Coordinates of C-alpha atoms and ligand atoms in Angstrom, one line a residue:
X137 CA 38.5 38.4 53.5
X138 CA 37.7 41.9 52.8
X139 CA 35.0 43.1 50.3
X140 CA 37.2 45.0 47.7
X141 CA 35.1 47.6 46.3
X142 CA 35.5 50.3 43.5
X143 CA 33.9 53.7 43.6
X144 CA 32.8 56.1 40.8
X145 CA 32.4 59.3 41.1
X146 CA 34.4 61.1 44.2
X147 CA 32.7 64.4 44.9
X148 CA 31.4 65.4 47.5
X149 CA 29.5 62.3 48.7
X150 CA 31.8 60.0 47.2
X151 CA 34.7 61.4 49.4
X152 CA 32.6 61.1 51.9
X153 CA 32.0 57.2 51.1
X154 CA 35.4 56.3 50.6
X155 CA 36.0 57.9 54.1
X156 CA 34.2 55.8 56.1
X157 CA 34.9 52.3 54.1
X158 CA 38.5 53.2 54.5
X159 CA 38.2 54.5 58.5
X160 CA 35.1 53.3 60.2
X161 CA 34.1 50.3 58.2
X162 CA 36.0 47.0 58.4
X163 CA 35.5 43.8 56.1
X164 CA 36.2 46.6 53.3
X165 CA 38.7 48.0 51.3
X166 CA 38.6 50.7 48.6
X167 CA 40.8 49.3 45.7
X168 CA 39.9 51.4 42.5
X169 CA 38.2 54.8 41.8
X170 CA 37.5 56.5 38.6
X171 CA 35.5 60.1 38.1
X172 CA 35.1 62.6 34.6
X173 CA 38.0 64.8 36.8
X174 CA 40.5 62.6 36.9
X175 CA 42.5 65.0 38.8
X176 CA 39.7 64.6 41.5
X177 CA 39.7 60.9 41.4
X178 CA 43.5 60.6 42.0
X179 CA 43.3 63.0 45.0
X180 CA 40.4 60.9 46.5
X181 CA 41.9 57.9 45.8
X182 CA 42.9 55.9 49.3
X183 CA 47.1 54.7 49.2
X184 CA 47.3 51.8 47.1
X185 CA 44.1 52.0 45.2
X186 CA 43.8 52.2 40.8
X187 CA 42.6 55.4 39.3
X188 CA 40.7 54.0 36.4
X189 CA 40.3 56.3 33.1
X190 CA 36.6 54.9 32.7
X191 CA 34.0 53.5 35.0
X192 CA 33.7 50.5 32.5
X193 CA 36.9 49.5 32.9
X194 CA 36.7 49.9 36.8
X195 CA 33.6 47.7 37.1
X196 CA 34.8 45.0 34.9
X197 CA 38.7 44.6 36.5
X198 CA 38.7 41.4 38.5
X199 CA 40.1 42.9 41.4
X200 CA 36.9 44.9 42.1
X201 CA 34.3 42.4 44.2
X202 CA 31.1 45.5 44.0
X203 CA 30.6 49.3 43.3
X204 CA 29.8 52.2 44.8
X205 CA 28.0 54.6 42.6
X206 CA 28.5 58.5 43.7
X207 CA 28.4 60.3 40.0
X208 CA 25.7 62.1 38.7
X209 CA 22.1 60.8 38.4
X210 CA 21.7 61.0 34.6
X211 CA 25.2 58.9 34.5
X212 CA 23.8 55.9 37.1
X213 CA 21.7 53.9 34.3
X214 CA 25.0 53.0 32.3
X215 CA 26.9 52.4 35.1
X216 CA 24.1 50.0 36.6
X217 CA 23.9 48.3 33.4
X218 CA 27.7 47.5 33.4
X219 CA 27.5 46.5 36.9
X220 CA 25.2 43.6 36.7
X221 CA 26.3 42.3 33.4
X222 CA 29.3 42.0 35.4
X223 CA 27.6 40.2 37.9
X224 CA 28.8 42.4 40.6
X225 CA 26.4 44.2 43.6
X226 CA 26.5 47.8 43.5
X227 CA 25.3 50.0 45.5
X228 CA 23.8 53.4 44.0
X229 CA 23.3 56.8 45.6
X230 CA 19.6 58.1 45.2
X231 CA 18.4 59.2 42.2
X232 CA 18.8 55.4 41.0
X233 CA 18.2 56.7 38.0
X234 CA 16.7 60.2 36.1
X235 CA 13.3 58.8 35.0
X236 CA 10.8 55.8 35.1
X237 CA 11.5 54.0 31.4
X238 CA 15.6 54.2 32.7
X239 CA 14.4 52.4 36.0
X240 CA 12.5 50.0 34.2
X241 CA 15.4 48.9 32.3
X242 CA 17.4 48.4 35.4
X243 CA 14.6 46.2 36.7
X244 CA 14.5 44.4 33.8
X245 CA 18.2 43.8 33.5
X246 CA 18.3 42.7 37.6
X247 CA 15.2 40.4 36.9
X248 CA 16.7 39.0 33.9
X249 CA 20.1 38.5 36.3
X250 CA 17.9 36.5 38.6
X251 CA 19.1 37.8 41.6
X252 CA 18.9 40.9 43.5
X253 CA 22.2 42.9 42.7
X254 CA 21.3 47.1 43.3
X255 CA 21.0 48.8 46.5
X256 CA 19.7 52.4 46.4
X257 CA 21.4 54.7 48.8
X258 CA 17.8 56.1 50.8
X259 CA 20.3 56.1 54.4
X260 CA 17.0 57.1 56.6
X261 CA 15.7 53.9 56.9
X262 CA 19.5 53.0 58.6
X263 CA 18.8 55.5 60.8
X264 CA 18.1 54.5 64.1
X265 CA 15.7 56.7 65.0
X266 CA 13.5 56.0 62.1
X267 CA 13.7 52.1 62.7
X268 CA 12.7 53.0 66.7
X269 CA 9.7 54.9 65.0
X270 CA 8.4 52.2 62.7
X271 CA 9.2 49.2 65.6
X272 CA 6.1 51.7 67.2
X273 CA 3.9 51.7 64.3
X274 CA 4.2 47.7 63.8
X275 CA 3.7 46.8 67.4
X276 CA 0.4 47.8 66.8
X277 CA 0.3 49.7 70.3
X278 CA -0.8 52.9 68.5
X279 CA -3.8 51.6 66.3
X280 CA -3.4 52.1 62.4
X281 CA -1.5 55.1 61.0
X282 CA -3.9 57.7 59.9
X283 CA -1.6 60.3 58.9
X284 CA 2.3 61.2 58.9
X285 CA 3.5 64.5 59.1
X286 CA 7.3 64.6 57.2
X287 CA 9.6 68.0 57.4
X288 CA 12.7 68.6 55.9
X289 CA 14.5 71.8 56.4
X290 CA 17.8 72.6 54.5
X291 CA 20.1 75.7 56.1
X292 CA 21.1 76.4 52.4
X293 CA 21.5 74.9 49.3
X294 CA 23.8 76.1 46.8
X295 CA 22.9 79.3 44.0
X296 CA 22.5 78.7 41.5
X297 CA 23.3 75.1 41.1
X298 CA 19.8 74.2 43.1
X299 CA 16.7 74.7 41.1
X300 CA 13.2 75.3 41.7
X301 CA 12.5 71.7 41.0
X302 CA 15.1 70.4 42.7
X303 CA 12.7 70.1 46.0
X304 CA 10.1 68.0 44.1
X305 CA 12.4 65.7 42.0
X306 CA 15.7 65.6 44.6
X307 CA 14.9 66.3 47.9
X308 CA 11.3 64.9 48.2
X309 CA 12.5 61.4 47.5
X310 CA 14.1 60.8 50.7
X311 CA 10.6 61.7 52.2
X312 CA 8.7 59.9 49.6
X313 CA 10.4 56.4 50.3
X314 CA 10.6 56.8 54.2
X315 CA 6.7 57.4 54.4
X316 CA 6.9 54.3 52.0
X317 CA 9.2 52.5 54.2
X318 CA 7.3 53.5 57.7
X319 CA 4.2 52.8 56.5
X320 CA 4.7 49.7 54.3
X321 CA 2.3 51.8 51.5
X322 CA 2.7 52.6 48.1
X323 CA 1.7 56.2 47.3
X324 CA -0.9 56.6 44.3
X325 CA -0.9 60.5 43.9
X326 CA 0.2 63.4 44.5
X327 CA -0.5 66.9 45.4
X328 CA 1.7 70.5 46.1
X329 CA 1.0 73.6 47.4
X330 CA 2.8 76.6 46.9
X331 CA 2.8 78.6 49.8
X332 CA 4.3 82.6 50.2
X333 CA 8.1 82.2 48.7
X334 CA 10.7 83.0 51.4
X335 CA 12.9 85.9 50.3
X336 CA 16.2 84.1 50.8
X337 CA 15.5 82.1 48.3
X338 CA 16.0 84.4 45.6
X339 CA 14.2 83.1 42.7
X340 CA 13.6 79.7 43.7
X341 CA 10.1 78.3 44.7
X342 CA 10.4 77.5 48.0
X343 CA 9.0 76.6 50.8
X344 CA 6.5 73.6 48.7
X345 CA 3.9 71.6 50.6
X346 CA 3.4 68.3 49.1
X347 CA 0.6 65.7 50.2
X348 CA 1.5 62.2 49.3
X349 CA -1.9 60.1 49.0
X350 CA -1.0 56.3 50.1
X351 CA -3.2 53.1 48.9
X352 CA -4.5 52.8 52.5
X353 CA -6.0 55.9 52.5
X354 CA -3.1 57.6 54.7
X355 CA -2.2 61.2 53.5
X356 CA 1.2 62.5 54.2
X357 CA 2.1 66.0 54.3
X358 CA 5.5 67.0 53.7
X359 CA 6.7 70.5 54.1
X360 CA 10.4 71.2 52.1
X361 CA 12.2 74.3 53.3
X362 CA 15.7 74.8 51.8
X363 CA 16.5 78.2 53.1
X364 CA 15.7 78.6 56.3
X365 CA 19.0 79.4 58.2
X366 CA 19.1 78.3 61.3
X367 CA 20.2 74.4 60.4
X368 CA 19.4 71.2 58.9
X369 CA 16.4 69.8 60.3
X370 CA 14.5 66.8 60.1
X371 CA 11.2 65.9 62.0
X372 CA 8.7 63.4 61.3
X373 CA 5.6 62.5 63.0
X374 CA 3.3 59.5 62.9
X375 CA -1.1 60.3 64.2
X376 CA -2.4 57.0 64.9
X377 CA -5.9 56.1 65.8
X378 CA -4.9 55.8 69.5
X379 CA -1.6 58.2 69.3
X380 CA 1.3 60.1 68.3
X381 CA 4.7 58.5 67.6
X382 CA 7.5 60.9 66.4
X383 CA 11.3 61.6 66.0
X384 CA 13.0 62.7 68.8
X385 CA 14.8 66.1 68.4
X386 CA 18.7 64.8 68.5
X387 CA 20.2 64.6 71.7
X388 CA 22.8 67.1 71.9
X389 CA 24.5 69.0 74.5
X390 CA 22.0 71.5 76.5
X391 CA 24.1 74.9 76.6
X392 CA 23.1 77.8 79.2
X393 CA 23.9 80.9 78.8
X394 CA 23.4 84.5 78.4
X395 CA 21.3 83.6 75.2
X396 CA 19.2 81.0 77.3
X397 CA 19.1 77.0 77.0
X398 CA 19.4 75.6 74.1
X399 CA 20.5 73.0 71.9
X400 CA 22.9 73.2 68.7
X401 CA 21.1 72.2 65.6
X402 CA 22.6 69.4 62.7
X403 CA 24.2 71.3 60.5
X404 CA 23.6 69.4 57.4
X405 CA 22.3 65.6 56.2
X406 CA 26.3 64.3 56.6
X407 CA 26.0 65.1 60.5
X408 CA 22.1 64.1 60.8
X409 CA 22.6 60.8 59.4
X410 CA 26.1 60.1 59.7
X411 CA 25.4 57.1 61.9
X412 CA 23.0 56.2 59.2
X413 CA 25.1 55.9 56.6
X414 CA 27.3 53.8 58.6
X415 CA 24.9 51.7 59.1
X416 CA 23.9 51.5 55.7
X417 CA 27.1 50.6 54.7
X418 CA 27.7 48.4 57.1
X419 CA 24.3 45.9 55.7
X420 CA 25.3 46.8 51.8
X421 CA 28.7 45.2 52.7
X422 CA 27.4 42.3 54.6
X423 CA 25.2 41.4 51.9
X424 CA 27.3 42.8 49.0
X425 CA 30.1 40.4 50.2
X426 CA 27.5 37.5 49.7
X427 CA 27.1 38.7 46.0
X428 CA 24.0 40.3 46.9
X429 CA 21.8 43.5 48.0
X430 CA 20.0 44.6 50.8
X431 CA 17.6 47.4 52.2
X432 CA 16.0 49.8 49.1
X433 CA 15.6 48.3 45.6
X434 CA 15.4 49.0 41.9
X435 CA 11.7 49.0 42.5
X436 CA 11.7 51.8 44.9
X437 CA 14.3 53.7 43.0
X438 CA 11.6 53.5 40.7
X439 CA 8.6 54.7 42.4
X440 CA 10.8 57.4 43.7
X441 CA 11.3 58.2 40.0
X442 CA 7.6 58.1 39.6
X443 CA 6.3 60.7 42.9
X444 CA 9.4 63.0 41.4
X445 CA 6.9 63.1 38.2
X446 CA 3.8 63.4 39.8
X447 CA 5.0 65.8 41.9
X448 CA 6.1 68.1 38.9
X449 CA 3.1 67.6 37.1
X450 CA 1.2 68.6 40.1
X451 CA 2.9 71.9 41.3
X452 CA 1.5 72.8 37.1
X453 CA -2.2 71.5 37.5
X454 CA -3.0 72.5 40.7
X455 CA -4.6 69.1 41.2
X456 CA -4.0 65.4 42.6
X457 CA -1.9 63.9 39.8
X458 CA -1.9 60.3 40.0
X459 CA 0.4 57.5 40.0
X460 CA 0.3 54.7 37.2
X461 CA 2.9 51.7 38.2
X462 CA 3.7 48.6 35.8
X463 CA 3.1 45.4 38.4
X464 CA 6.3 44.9 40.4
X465 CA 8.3 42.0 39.5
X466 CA 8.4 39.0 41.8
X467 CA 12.2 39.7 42.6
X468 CA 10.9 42.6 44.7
X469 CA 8.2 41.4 46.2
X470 CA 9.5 39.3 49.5
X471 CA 12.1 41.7 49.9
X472 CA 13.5 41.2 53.5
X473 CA 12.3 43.4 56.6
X474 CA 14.8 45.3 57.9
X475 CA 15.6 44.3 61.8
X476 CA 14.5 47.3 63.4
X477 CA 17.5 47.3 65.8
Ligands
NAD260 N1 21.8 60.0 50.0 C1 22.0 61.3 50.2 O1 21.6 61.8 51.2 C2 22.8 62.0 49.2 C3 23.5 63.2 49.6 C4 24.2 63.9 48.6 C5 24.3 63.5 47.3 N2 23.6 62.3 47.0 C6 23.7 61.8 45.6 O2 25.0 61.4 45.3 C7 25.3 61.7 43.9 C8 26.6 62.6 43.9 O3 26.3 63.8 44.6 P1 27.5 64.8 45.1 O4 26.9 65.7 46.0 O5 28.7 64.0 45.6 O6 27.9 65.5 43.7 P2 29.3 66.1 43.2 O7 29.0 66.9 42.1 O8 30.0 66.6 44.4 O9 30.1 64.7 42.8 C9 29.7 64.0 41.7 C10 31.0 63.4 41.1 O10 30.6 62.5 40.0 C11 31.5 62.8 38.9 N3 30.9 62.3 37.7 C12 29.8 62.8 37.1 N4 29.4 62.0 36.0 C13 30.3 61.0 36.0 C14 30.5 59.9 35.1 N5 29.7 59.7 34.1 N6 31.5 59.0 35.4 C15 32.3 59.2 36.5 N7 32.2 60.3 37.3 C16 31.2 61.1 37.1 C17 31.7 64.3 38.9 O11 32.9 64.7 38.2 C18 31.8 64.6 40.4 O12 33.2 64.5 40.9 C19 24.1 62.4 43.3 O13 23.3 61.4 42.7 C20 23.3 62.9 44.6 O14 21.9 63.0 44.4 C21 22.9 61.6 47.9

């Protein structure tokens, strides 16, 4: 029997979403959607599925087994709240939430529930690649991690509706959890660096360097770039005592030709990770149809809430701002390795 999901918000990711549960996925079918525009949600919404006027009324209809939550960040606590009162597994595009006292009432509400409920959509660690990286680092054949070197190059981003802090509190949490992830490591501080601003990007302060300090003494150094032209490009790179592990560059047609040999470039994150969030679909619906979660948690939407602070507070001081966490709940402690395969 299929999962019968509902999803809210169906912009540009949320189109995406309903895309491949209704063309690649199977076990799935989209059977409500609801968004503030509800012009846009009746023009996303697959043949036979109910527009709903509000996403209460979505998530509570007894035709709708989980969610998928694609609106706005400062609109995901509500929506979260409704969905496990309801009972139902929902899975949330990152940010879970907009800050840490929000995330802790999710926590609290999932805790009190019993039973893990959210999944947080950080699609990297689906990515194959990435799971090929850290099956490297936990064979042990490398020696213990020292440090990890994390870039993340945008082509663009858009004028105007992208903001200087947007790199520290919306593009460094992919970067943030994944060291997090690789490493198995929570991070207790933070640093930035503001290096020369590129000219492209207008007024915005980019590129930033960021050093994420991890409990076992790791450092990772993450470099953001959101203007830089020439593509969408993600690298990441693991010194261990006894060597290097890193991403591959994707494999992609070599082209010769009057310009030399080369290799075209990921335009953006929907063709860099596409497989990935296949993938991560793929699990959610596995475990959603068993009326639970899988892969990233409240807890590390959370923490990813938390680095997003630091990180602001740091690019202000100057200095190593540090990272206070409340003690994570038992619900999130023996949360499941994913198979690296
Ligand atoms: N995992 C990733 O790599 C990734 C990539 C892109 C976007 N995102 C996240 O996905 C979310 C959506 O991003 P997007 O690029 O699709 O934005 P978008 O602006 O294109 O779409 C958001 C949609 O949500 C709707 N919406 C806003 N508030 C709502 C509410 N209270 N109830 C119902 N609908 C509401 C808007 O009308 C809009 O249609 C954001 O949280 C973003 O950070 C994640």
């Amino acid at each position: 029997m299929s999962l019968k999901v509902g999803v809210i918000g169906t912009g540009m990711i949320g189109q995406d979403h309903i895309r491949r549960l209704t063309q690649v996925l199977s076990g799935v079918e989209v059977v409500a959607v609801n968004d503030i525009a509800m012009d846009r949600a009746e023009s996303a919404a697959p043949a036979g599925a109910k527009v709903f006027e509000t996403p209460q009324e979505l998530i509570n209809d007894e035709n709708v087994d989980a969610i998928v939550i694609c609106s706005w960040g400062p609109a995901h606590e509500e929506q979260l709240l409704a969905c496990i009162a309801a009972g139902k597994p929902v899975f949330c595009e990152k940010p879970l939430v907009t800050s840490a006292e929000s995330a802790i009432r999710v926590m609290e509400a999932e805790v009190a529930y019993g039973k893990r409920l959210v999944q947080v959509g950080f699609m990297r660690r689906f990515d194959a690649d990435y799971r090929r990286l850290k099956t490297v680092l936990d064979s042990g054949a490398l020696g213990a991690p020292l440090m990890y070197k994390s870039v993340h190059r945008n082509a663009s981003v858009p004028e105007g509706l992208y903001t200087s802090d947007m790199p520290l509190n919306d593009t460094l949490v992919h970067d943030a959890d994944i060291s997090r992830w690789l490493l198995d490591d929570e991070i207790t501080g933070v640093e930035v660096r503001v290096p020369r601003r590129s000219t492209r990007g207008n007024d915005l302060r980019d590129p930033v360097m960021v050093m994420l300090h991890m409990s076992s003494g790791v450092i990772v150094d993450v470099e953001i770039s959101v203007n830089v032209a020439y593509g969408y490009d993600i690298r990441g790179e693991l010194s261990c005592e006894t060597g290097i592990a890193a991403l591959p560059n994707r494999p992609a047609t070599v082209i010769t030709d009057q310009f030399g040999i080369r290799q075209a470039i990921p335009e953006d994150w929907r063709e860099r990770f596409i497989e990935a969030y296949d993938q991560e679909f793929r699990e959610w619906i596995a475990a959603a149809s068993a009326g639970t979660a899988t892969g990233p948690t409240t807890w590390d939407g959370y923490t990813s809430t938390l680095v997003a602070d630091a990180a602001l507070r740091a690019v202000d001081s100057g200095k190593l701002e540090k990272i206070e966490m409340i003690e994570k709940p038992a619900l999130y402690s023996a949360v499941e390795k994913i198979a690296a395969e």
